[in-house]
Short mmCIF file of C-alpha atoms in Angstrom, two decimals:
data_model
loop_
_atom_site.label_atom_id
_atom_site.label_comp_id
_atom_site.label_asym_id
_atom_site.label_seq_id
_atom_site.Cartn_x
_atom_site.Cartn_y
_atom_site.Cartn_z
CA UNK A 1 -35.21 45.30 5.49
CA UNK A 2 -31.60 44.91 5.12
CA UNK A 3 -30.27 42.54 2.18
CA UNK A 4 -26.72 41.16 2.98
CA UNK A 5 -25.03 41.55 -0.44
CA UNK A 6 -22.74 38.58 0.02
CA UNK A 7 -25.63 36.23 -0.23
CA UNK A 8 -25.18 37.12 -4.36
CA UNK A 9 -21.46 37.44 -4.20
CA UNK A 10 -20.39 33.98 -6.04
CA UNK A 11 -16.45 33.90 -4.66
CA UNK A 12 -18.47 32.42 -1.67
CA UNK A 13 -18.61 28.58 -1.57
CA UNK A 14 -22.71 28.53 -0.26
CA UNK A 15 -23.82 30.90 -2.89
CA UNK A 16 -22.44 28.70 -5.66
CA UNK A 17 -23.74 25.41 -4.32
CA UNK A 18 -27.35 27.49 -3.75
CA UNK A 19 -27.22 28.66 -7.26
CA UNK A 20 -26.09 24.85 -8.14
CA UNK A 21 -28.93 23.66 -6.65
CA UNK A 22 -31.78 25.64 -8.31
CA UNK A 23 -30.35 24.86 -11.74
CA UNK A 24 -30.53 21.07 -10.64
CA UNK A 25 -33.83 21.61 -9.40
CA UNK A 26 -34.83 22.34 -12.56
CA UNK A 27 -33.69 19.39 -13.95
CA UNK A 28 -34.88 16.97 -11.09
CA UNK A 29 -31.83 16.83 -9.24
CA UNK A 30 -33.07 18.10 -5.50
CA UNK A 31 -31.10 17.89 -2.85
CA UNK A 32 -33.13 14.95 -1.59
CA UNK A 33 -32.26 13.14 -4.81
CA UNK A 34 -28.67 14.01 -5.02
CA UNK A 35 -28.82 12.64 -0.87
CA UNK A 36 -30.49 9.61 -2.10
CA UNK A 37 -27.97 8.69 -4.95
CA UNK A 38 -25.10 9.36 -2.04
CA UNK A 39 -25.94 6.88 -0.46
CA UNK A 40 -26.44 4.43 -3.16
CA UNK A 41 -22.70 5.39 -3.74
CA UNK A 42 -22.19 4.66 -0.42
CA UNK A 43 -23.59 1.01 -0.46
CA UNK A 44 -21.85 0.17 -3.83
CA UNK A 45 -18.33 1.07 -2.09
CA UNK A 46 -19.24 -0.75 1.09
CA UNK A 47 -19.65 -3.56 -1.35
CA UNK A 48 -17.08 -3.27 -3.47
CA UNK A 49 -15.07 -3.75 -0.07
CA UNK A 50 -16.66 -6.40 0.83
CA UNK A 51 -15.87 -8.18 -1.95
CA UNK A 52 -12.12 -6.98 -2.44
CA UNK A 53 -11.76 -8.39 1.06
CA UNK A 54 -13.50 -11.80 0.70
CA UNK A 55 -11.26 -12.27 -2.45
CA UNK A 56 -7.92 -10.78 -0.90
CA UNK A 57 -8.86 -14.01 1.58
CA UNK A 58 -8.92 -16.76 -1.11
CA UNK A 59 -5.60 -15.17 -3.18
CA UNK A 60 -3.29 -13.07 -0.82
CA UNK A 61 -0.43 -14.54 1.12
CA UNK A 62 1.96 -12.16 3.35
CA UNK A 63 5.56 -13.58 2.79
CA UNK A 64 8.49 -11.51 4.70
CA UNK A 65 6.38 -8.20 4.36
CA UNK A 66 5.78 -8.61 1.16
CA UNK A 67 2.00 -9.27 -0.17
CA UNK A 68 1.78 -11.81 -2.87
CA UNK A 69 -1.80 -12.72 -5.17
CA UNK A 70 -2.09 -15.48 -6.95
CA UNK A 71 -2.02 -14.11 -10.81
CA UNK A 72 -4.22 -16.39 -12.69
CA UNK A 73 -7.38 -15.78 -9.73
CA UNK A 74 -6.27 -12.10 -9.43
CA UNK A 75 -7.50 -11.54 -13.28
CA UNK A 76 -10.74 -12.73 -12.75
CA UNK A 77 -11.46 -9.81 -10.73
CA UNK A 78 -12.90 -6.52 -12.04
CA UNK A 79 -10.82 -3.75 -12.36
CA UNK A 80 -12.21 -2.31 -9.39
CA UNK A 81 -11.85 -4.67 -7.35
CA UNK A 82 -7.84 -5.56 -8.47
CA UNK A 83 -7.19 -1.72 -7.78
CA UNK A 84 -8.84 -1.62 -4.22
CA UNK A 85 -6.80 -4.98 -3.94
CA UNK A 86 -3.54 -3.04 -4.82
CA UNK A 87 -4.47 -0.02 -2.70
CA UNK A 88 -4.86 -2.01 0.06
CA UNK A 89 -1.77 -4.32 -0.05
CA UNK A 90 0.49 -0.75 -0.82
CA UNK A 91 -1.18 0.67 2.67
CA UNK A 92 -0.15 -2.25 4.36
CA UNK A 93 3.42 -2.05 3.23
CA UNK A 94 4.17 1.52 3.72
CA UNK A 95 1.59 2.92 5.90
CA UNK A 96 0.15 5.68 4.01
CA UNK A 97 -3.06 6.87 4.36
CA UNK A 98 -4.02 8.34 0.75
CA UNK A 99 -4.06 5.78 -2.19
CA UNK A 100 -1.57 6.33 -4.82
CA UNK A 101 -2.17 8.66 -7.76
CA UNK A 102 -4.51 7.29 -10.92
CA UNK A 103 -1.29 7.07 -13.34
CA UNK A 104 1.04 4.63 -11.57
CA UNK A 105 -1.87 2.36 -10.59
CA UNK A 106 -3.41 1.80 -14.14
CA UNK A 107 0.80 0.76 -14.55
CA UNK A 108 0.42 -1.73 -11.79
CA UNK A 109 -2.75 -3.30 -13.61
CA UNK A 110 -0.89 -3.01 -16.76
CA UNK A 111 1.86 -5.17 -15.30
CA UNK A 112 -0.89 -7.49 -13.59
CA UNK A 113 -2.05 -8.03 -16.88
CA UNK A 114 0.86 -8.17 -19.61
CA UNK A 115 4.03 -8.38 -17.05
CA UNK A 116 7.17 -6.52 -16.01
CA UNK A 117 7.47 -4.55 -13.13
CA UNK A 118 6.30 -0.72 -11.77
CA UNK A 119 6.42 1.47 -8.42
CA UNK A 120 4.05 3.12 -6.97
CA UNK A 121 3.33 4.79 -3.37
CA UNK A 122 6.82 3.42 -2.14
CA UNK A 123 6.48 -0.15 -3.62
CA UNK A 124 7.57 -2.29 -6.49
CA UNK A 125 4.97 -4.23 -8.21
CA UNK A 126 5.98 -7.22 -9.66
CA UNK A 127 5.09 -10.56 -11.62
CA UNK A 128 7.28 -13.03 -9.58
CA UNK A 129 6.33 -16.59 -11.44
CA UNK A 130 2.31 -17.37 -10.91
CA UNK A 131 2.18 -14.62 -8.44
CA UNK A 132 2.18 -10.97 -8.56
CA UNK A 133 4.08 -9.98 -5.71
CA UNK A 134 4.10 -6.49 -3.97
CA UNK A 135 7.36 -5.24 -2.31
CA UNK A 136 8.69 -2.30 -0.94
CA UNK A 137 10.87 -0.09 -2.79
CA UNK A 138 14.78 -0.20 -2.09
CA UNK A 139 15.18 3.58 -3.21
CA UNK A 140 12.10 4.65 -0.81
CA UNK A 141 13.54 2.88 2.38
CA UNK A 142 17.53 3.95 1.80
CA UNK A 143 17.69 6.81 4.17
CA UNK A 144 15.80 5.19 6.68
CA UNK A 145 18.07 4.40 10.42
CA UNK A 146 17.03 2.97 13.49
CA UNK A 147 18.48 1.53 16.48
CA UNK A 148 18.26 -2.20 17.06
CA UNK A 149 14.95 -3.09 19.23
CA UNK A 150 13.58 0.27 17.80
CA UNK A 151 10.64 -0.39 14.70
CA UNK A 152 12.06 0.20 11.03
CA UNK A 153 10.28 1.59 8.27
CA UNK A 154 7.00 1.68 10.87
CA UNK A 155 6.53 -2.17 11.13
CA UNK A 156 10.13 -3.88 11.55
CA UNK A 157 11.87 -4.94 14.74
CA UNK A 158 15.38 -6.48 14.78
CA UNK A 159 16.37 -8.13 17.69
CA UNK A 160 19.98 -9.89 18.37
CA UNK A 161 23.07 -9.11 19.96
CA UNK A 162 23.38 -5.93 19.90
CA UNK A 163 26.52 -3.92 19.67
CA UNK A 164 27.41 -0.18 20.83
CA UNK A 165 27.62 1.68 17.22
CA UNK A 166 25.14 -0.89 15.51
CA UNK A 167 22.12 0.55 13.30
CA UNK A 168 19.40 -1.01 11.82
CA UNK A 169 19.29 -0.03 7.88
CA UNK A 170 17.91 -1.39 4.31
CA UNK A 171 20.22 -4.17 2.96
CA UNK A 172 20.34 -2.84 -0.31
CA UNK A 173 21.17 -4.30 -3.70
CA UNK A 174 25.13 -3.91 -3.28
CA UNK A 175 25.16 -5.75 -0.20
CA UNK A 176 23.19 -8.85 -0.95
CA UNK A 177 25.79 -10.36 -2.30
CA UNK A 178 27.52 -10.42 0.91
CA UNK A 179 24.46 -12.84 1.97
CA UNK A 180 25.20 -16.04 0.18
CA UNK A 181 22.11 -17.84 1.02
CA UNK A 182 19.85 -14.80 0.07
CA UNK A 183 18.88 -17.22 -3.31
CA UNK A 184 17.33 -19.91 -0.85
CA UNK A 185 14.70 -17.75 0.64
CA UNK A 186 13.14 -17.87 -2.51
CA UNK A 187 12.66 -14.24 -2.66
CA UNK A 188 13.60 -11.75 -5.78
CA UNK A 189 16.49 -9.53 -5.35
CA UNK A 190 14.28 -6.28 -5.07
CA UNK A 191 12.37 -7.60 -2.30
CA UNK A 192 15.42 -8.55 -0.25
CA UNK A 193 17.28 -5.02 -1.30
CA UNK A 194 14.18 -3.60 0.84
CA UNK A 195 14.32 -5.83 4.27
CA UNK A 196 16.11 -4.53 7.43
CA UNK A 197 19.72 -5.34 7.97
CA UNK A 198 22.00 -5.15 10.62
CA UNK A 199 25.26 -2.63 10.16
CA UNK A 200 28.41 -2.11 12.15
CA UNK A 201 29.27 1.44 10.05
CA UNK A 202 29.86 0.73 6.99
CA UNK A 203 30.09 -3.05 7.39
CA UNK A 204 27.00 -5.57 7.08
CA UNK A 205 26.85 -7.47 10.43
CA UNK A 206 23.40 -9.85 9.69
CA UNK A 207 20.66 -9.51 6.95
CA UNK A 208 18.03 -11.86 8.72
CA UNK A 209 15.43 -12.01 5.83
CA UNK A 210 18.43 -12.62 3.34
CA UNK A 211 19.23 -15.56 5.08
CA UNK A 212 22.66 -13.61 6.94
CA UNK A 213 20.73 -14.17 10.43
CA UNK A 214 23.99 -14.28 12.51
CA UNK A 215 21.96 -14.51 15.65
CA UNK A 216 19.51 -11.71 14.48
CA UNK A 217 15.61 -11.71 13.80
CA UNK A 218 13.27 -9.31 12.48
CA UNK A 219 9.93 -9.44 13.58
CA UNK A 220 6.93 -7.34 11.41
CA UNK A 221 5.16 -5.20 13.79
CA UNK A 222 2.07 -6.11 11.70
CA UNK A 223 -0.01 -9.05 10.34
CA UNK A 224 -1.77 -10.55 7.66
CA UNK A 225 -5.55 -10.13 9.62
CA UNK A 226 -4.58 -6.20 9.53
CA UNK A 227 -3.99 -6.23 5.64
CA UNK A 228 -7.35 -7.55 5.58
CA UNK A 229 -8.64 -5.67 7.59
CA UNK A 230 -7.57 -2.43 6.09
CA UNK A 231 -9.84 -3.42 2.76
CA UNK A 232 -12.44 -2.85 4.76
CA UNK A 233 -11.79 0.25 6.38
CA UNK A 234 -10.44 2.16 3.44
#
């Protein structure tokens, strides 16, 4: 008989769960148990889910990329259910895969319930009137530069007539003022600051979500049915 001695030696991961496990046994906690309360875990999230995506149905609305939730329904949620709601909207915007970190999303459901404004995971959160509206972040999108026809920021295409030298870049907070019709679209200056423009060099050639469409559209690679859909999968 041969004893291994690394079956003892605890800087291994499998000998500290073993040893784990026979202290829990003692207590009642088996394996099976610990299984069993898994996937009672399990069901609660597939619930919780459920419901953040049946109620993302009655009080989201996409508007130019942007997601906006009714306020006054959006705090009759639990805080669970707000948070996977804001997860899920700041996916949809930027992409990510991980949720943003613990700090910066208790802000966001500070400013969902008192008011003001945050970022987090790229974004702006914002109360915009009876809504709270979710935005991308100016700052995160600045050094961002595609060609026109190309996708911008992972879910923007501009189309229009094109020029050699033309790049497709944030608008920016200096440069909305150039667009004199930005005010009509009804959105708030940080949202706009965020949406693709048009630029000959230094010079703003069209700002189509500012209202500067000069023969220009952008077109989100993405849709409302896949915001929903990611409250499910996430």
């Amino acid at each position: 008989w041969s004893e291994d001695p690394s079956n003892s030696d605890t800087r291994f991961s499998r000998v500290r769960a073993r040893n784990a496990l026979e202290a829990l046994g003692a207590l009642g906690l088996t394996a099976k148990t610990l299984s069993e309360v898994a996937d009672n875990m399990a069901s609660a999230r597939a619930a919780l889910d459920w419901y953040a995506f049946l109620g993302a149905r009655d009080i989201a609305t996409v508007d130019s990329g942007d997601i906006l939730f009714d306020l006054r329904q959006l705090r009759t949620f639990p805080e669970e259910v707000m948070r996977r709601l804001l997860i899920g909207a700041i996916g949809w915007i930027t992409g990510a895969d991980y949720p943003p970190r613990r700090t910066p999303l208790a802000a966001a459901l500070d400013v969902i319930r008192e008011s003001g404004s945050t970022t987090m995971g790229g974004c702006v959160v914002m109360r915009d009137g009876e809504t709270v509206r979710i935005c991308r972040e100016p700052q995160a999108v600045a050094a961002i530069e595609a060609q026109p026809g190309e996708i911008w920021d992972g879910r923007w295409r501009l189309n229009g007539p094109a020029e050699p030298g033309m790049t497709i870049r944030a608008l920016g907070l200096d440069a909305l003022s150039l667009c004199p019709d930005w005010k009509s679209t009804g959105r708030p200056r940080t949202s706009l600051a965020a949406t693709p423009a048009v630029w000959r060099g230094p010079d703003l050639a069209a700002a189509p979500q500012a209202g500067l469409g000069q023969g220009w559209v952008a077109e989100l690679t993405t849709d409302a049915e896949q915001f929903f859909a990611r409250l499910l999968s996430h």
